Amino acid sequence: MRKGHEACALTLCLLCFFFSVLAGSASAVEVHVEGDHPAEVKEKQVISCVLTISGIPSAADYLYFDTDLEKYDDKPVYNFTELNLQSNDSHFELPVKDNMKKIVVQLNGQVPGITEVQQYEKLTLVKYDSKRTGYAYYRIKPTDEKGNTIQGSDTSIFTIEITDINSFENKAAQIEDPFLSVYLQDMFDRGLVTEANKLADYLIGKKTESLASEEEGQQFKEKLNGFSDPVLSMKLQTFFDLGLHNESNELADYLLQKKAEESSLKWKYALGFLIAALIGFVIGVKLKNSEEEE
């Protein structure tokens, strides 16, 4: 019987411990953010927001704060207004008092800069940190008195957007030659940003000119369809292919205009002839009627 009671007591203790663990793990830190905290930001952008923290586990002895924002101006990184407490460090441990249900902290800082510019006489190298995502506005985790993390942490992440990188990637995507595209990207990654952009602009410009020439060539072919003389049409096309674009177009326009004028003149002659014939017919009819009356 005694062994049975001991077994029951042990089972009861285990169950109590199990449910207490479940109860402790069920609670999680909740953070409500007021203010700017976009998913994508510019480097050196200034951020200011208010964090209202609730759902603090009862087993927590500290709240560990961490941010990738850098101190900006004379404002503290963390400002616990209700606790009359401030900190300029990106890492901070706040003791959790008994029955502390809510903590309000104002977070101020600046997005890190990830662009490095180095000048070597007349050569300018621009290097970008490969890490552009995974930065945190805040990482908040409850810990015990020994610094061990308790379940229920919360993190808010942001990405640093570099306009120059996005712009160059769009340019590189327009270059159809895979070798040139890779070569330019390598130049850009090595820090030759200005040179890579200039060469990309030149190649894109040449491509645009080529497309314009194709369109101009198609328009010229459509213009040649107005010629009935195949030999003349072929000669004009040869001039165009040799690069005499303006001259070929001007000559074609002149010949087409002359053709249109000649056609218009022929219609005028035909119309005049018809009118004269009609007038002669009317006069003839009138004369005939006059003779019959007499």
Short mmCIF file of C-alpha atoms in Angstrom, two decimals:
data_model
loop_
_atom_site.label_atom_id
_atom_site.label_comp_id
_atom_site.label_asym_id
_atom_site.label_seq_id
_atom_site.Cartn_x
_atom_site.Cartn_y
_atom_site.Cartn_z
CA MET A 1 0.00 0.00 0.00
CA ARG A 2 2.78 2.39 0.91
CA LYS A 3 4.50 1.81 -2.42
CA GLY A 4 1.19 2.46 -4.16
CA HIS A 5 0.79 5.82 -2.40
CA GLU A 6 4.37 6.77 -3.28
CA ALA A 7 3.76 5.91 -6.93
CA CYS A 8 0.57 8.00 -6.98
CA ALA A 9 2.35 10.93 -5.36
CA LEU A 10 5.21 10.70 -7.85
CA THR A 11 2.79 10.57 -10.78
CA LEU A 12 0.92 13.58 -9.41
CA CYS A 13 4.15 15.54 -9.08
CA LEU A 14 5.15 14.69 -12.64
CA LEU A 15 1.75 15.76 -13.94
CA CYS A 16 1.95 19.05 -12.04
CA PHE A 17 5.42 19.67 -13.42
CA PHE A 18 4.25 18.80 -16.95
CA PHE A 19 1.27 21.15 -16.81
CA SER A 20 3.40 23.91 -15.30
CA VAL A 21 5.84 23.57 -18.23
CA LEU A 22 2.95 23.72 -20.68
CA ALA A 23 1.55 26.79 -18.96
CA GLY A 24 4.93 28.52 -19.03
CA SER A 25 5.54 27.72 -22.69
CA ALA A 26 2.05 28.83 -23.72
CA SER A 27 2.79 32.46 -22.84
CA ALA A 28 4.73 34.46 -25.41
CA VAL A 29 5.99 38.00 -25.65
CA GLU A 30 3.70 40.19 -27.74
CA VAL A 31 4.97 43.45 -29.23
CA HIS A 32 2.68 46.16 -30.58
CA VAL A 33 4.51 48.71 -32.76
CA GLU A 34 3.43 52.30 -33.33
CA GLY A 35 5.38 54.34 -35.87
CA ASP A 36 7.50 53.65 -38.95
CA HIS A 37 8.96 50.16 -39.34
CA PRO A 38 8.72 49.29 -43.07
CA ALA A 39 9.97 45.97 -44.43
CA GLU A 40 12.38 47.77 -46.80
CA VAL A 41 14.39 50.86 -45.85
CA LYS A 42 17.19 53.01 -47.26
CA GLU A 43 20.60 52.99 -45.63
CA LYS A 44 21.02 55.76 -43.04
CA GLN A 45 17.23 56.13 -42.82
CA VAL A 46 16.11 57.40 -39.39
CA ILE A 47 13.63 55.20 -37.52
CA SER A 48 11.50 56.12 -34.50
CA CYS A 49 8.76 53.92 -33.10
CA VAL A 50 7.13 52.93 -29.82
CA LEU A 51 7.07 49.30 -28.67
CA THR A 52 4.41 48.13 -26.24
CA ILE A 53 5.44 44.75 -24.83
CA SER A 54 3.00 42.43 -23.13
CA GLY A 55 2.60 38.71 -22.49
CA ILE A 56 5.80 38.60 -20.45
CA PRO A 57 6.30 35.06 -19.08
CA SER A 58 6.04 34.83 -15.32
CA ALA A 59 9.32 32.88 -15.22
CA ALA A 60 11.24 35.75 -16.89
CA ASP A 61 13.78 37.61 -14.76
CA TYR A 62 15.02 39.82 -17.59
CA LEU A 63 13.97 41.07 -21.01
CA TYR A 64 16.89 41.13 -23.41
CA PHE A 65 16.71 43.88 -26.06
CA ASP A 66 18.82 43.92 -29.22
CA THR A 67 18.65 46.09 -32.39
CA ASP A 68 20.67 46.59 -35.56
CA LEU A 69 19.75 50.27 -35.62
CA GLU A 70 22.59 52.63 -34.78
CA LYS A 71 22.45 55.56 -32.41
CA TYR A 72 21.37 58.73 -34.15
CA ASP A 73 21.75 62.33 -33.01
CA ASP A 74 21.34 62.88 -29.27
CA LYS A 75 18.36 60.55 -28.82
CA PRO A 76 18.75 57.39 -26.71
CA VAL A 77 18.37 54.07 -28.51
CA TYR A 78 15.95 52.84 -25.83
CA ASN A 79 13.80 55.19 -23.80
CA PHE A 80 11.62 53.52 -21.15
CA THR A 81 9.56 56.60 -20.36
CA GLU A 82 7.38 55.03 -17.65
CA LEU A 83 10.42 53.56 -15.90
CA ASN A 84 12.51 56.74 -16.25
CA LEU A 85 15.26 54.65 -17.84
CA GLN A 86 17.33 55.15 -21.00
CA SER A 87 20.11 53.36 -22.85
CA ASN A 88 22.37 54.24 -25.77
CA ASP A 89 23.57 50.66 -26.29
CA SER A 90 22.06 48.44 -28.97
CA HIS A 91 22.06 45.53 -26.46
CA PHE A 92 20.25 46.04 -23.17
CA GLU A 93 18.90 43.84 -20.37
CA LEU A 94 15.90 45.10 -18.46
CA PRO A 95 15.13 43.49 -15.08
CA VAL A 96 11.55 42.25 -14.92
CA LYS A 97 9.81 43.11 -11.68
CA ASP A 98 7.06 40.98 -10.16
CA ASN A 99 3.64 41.33 -11.78
CA MET A 100 5.04 43.49 -14.60
CA LYS A 101 2.29 43.16 -17.22
CA LYS A 102 3.36 45.73 -19.79
CA ILE A 103 6.50 47.61 -20.82
CA VAL A 104 6.57 50.65 -23.12
CA VAL A 105 9.81 51.69 -24.81
CA GLN A 106 10.56 54.24 -27.50
CA LEU A 107 13.07 52.92 -30.05
CA ASN A 108 15.21 55.46 -31.92
CA GLY A 109 18.00 54.79 -34.36
CA GLN A 110 19.44 54.92 -37.84
CA VAL A 111 19.62 52.18 -40.45
CA PRO A 112 23.24 51.03 -40.92
CA GLY A 113 25.17 52.16 -43.98
CA ILE A 114 26.39 49.27 -46.14
CA THR A 115 28.11 51.30 -48.89
CA GLU A 116 31.86 51.86 -48.68
CA VAL A 117 33.58 54.35 -50.99
CA GLN A 118 37.36 54.25 -51.44
CA GLN A 119 39.35 56.70 -53.55
CA TYR A 120 42.61 55.65 -55.27
CA GLU A 121 43.87 58.77 -57.06
CA LYS A 122 41.39 59.13 -59.95
CA LEU A 123 39.80 55.71 -59.41
CA THR A 124 36.73 55.45 -57.19
CA LEU A 125 35.79 52.04 -55.78
CA VAL A 126 32.28 51.54 -54.40
CA LYS A 127 31.74 48.34 -52.43
CA TYR A 128 28.44 47.13 -50.98
CA ASP A 129 28.12 44.80 -48.01
CA SER A 130 26.75 41.47 -49.23
CA LYS A 131 24.36 41.39 -46.29
CA ARG A 132 21.30 43.44 -47.14
CA THR A 133 18.57 41.49 -45.35
CA GLY A 134 18.08 39.93 -41.93
CA TYR A 135 18.56 43.18 -40.01
CA ALA A 136 16.35 43.63 -36.96
CA TYR A 137 14.44 46.59 -35.63
CA TYR A 138 14.33 44.65 -32.41
CA ARG A 139 14.97 41.23 -30.93
CA ILE A 140 13.24 40.80 -27.61
CA LYS A 141 13.64 37.62 -25.60
CA PRO A 142 12.80 36.78 -21.98
CA THR A 143 15.60 35.15 -19.94
CA ASP A 144 16.01 33.71 -16.47
CA GLU A 145 18.41 35.04 -13.85
CA LYS A 146 21.28 33.04 -15.42
CA GLY A 147 20.66 34.50 -18.89
CA ASN A 148 19.06 31.38 -20.32
CA THR A 149 16.44 32.15 -22.96
CA ILE A 150 12.82 31.36 -22.10
CA GLN A 151 10.44 30.42 -24.89
CA GLY A 152 8.43 33.35 -26.26
CA SER A 153 10.86 35.68 -28.10
CA ASP A 154 9.81 38.19 -30.76
CA THR A 155 11.77 39.75 -33.64
CA SER A 156 11.02 42.34 -36.35
CA ILE A 157 13.19 42.17 -39.48
CA PHE A 158 13.95 44.68 -42.24
CA THR A 159 15.87 44.74 -45.54
CA ILE A 160 18.18 47.53 -46.70
CA GLU A 161 17.40 48.57 -50.27
CA ILE A 162 20.22 50.02 -52.39
CA THR A 163 18.80 51.92 -55.36
CA ASP A 164 22.09 51.81 -57.29
CA ILE A 165 22.21 48.00 -57.08
CA ASN A 166 18.62 47.60 -58.27
CA SER A 167 19.22 50.09 -61.10
CA PHE A 168 22.31 48.25 -62.35
CA GLU A 169 20.60 44.85 -62.14
CA ASN A 170 17.84 46.23 -64.40
CA LYS A 171 20.47 47.43 -66.88
CA ALA A 172 22.32 44.10 -66.85
CA ALA A 173 19.05 42.28 -67.57
CA GLN A 174 18.68 44.28 -70.81
CA ILE A 175 22.03 43.05 -72.17
CA GLU A 176 21.37 39.90 -74.18
CA ASP A 177 25.00 38.77 -74.50
CA PRO A 178 25.56 36.48 -71.45
CA PHE A 179 29.32 37.03 -71.47
CA LEU A 180 29.00 40.82 -71.40
CA SER A 181 26.28 40.65 -68.76
CA VAL A 182 28.45 38.52 -66.45
CA TYR A 183 31.52 40.66 -67.19
CA LEU A 184 29.70 43.88 -66.29
CA GLN A 185 28.29 42.34 -63.12
CA ASP A 186 31.81 41.30 -62.10
CA MET A 187 33.06 44.85 -62.70
CA PHE A 188 30.23 46.21 -60.57
CA ASP A 189 30.88 43.73 -57.74
CA ARG A 190 34.59 44.61 -57.72
CA GLY A 191 33.72 48.24 -57.05
CA LEU A 192 33.97 49.69 -60.57
CA VAL A 193 30.40 50.93 -60.30
CA THR A 194 30.78 54.06 -62.45
CA GLU A 195 32.65 52.23 -65.21
CA ALA A 196 30.18 49.31 -65.26
CA ASN A 197 27.23 51.70 -65.50
CA LYS A 198 28.80 53.70 -68.33
CA LEU A 199 29.54 50.57 -70.35
CA ALA A 200 26.04 49.20 -69.69
CA ASP A 201 24.49 52.51 -70.80
CA TYR A 202 26.57 52.41 -74.00
CA LEU A 203 25.53 48.84 -74.84
CA ILE A 204 21.88 49.57 -74.13
CA GLY A 205 22.12 52.71 -76.29
CA LYS A 206 23.60 50.72 -79.18
CA LYS A 207 20.82 48.17 -78.79
CA THR A 208 18.23 50.94 -78.91
CA GLU A 209 19.82 52.40 -82.04
CA SER A 210 19.79 48.97 -83.65
CA LEU A 211 16.11 48.53 -82.87
CA ALA A 212 15.42 51.99 -84.29
CA SER A 213 17.30 51.08 -87.49
CA GLU A 214 15.24 47.91 -87.87
CA GLU A 215 12.05 49.93 -87.51
CA GLU A 216 13.33 52.50 -90.01
CA GLY A 217 14.26 49.71 -92.42
CA GLN A 218 10.77 48.25 -92.21
CA GLN A 219 9.24 51.64 -92.90
CA PHE A 220 11.49 52.08 -95.93
CA LYS A 221 10.46 48.67 -97.33
CA GLU A 222 6.82 49.65 -96.96
CA LYS A 223 7.61 52.85 -98.84
CA LEU A 224 9.17 50.87 -101.72
CA ASN A 225 5.92 48.92 -102.12
CA GLY A 226 4.56 52.05 -103.78
CA PHE A 227 6.97 51.63 -106.74
CA SER A 228 5.87 49.67 -109.77
CA ASP A 229 9.40 49.59 -111.24
CA PRO A 230 11.26 46.66 -109.54
CA VAL A 231 14.69 47.83 -110.79
CA LEU A 232 14.23 51.29 -109.27
CA SER A 233 12.99 49.74 -106.03
CA MET A 234 16.06 47.45 -105.85
CA LYS A 235 18.48 50.35 -106.45
CA LEU A 236 16.89 52.42 -103.69
CA GLN A 237 17.11 49.44 -101.30
CA THR A 238 20.82 49.07 -102.14
CA PHE A 239 21.45 52.73 -101.32
CA PHE A 240 19.62 52.29 -98.02
CA ASP A 241 21.61 49.16 -97.11
CA LEU A 242 24.87 51.03 -97.76
CA GLY A 243 23.91 53.43 -94.98
CA LEU A 244 22.50 56.26 -97.09
CA HIS A 245 19.28 56.25 -95.08
CA ASN A 246 18.36 59.92 -95.36
CA GLU A 247 19.28 60.16 -99.03
CA SER A 248 17.32 57.00 -99.93
CA ASN A 249 14.24 58.20 -98.07
CA GLU A 250 14.38 61.67 -99.63
CA LEU A 251 14.74 60.24 -103.16
CA ALA A 252 11.93 57.73 -102.57
CA ASP A 253 9.66 60.47 -101.22
CA TYR A 254 10.44 62.66 -104.25
CA LEU A 255 9.70 59.89 -106.75
CA LEU A 256 6.49 58.91 -104.97
CA GLN A 257 5.38 62.53 -104.96
CA LYS A 258 6.12 62.88 -108.68
CA LYS A 259 4.20 59.69 -109.31
CA ALA A 260 1.26 61.03 -107.34
CA GLU A 261 1.38 64.35 -109.21
CA GLU A 262 1.52 62.60 -112.58
CA SER A 263 -1.40 60.42 -111.60
CA SER A 264 -3.31 63.50 -110.47
CA LEU A 265 -2.49 65.26 -113.78
CA LYS A 266 -3.75 62.28 -115.81
CA TRP A 267 -7.02 62.39 -113.88
CA LYS A 268 -7.29 66.09 -114.57
CA TYR A 269 -6.82 65.50 -118.33
CA ALA A 270 -9.39 62.72 -118.32
CA LEU A 271 -11.88 64.80 -116.38
CA GLY A 272 -11.35 67.77 -118.73
CA PHE A 273 -11.93 65.53 -121.73
CA LEU A 274 -15.13 64.17 -120.21
CA ILE A 275 -16.39 67.65 -119.38
CA ALA A 276 -15.60 68.89 -122.91
CA ALA A 277 -17.34 65.88 -124.42
CA LEU A 278 -20.36 66.46 -122.21
CA ILE A 279 -20.53 70.12 -123.16
CA GLY A 280 -20.24 69.22 -126.88
CA PHE A 281 -23.01 66.65 -126.47
CA VAL A 282 -25.31 69.18 -124.80
CA ILE A 283 -24.61 71.79 -127.46
CA GLY A 284 -25.22 69.24 -130.21
CA VAL A 285 -28.56 68.25 -128.68
CA LYS A 286 -29.66 71.87 -128.43
CA LEU A 287 -28.71 72.60 -132.03
CA LYS A 288 -30.57 69.56 -133.23
CA ASN A 289 -33.71 70.58 -131.34
CA SER A 290 -33.46 74.10 -132.77
CA GLU A 291 -33.32 72.81 -136.35
CA GLU A 292 -36.35 70.58 -135.80
CA GLU A 293 -38.39 73.51 -134.50
CA GLU A 294 -37.66 75.46 -137.63
#
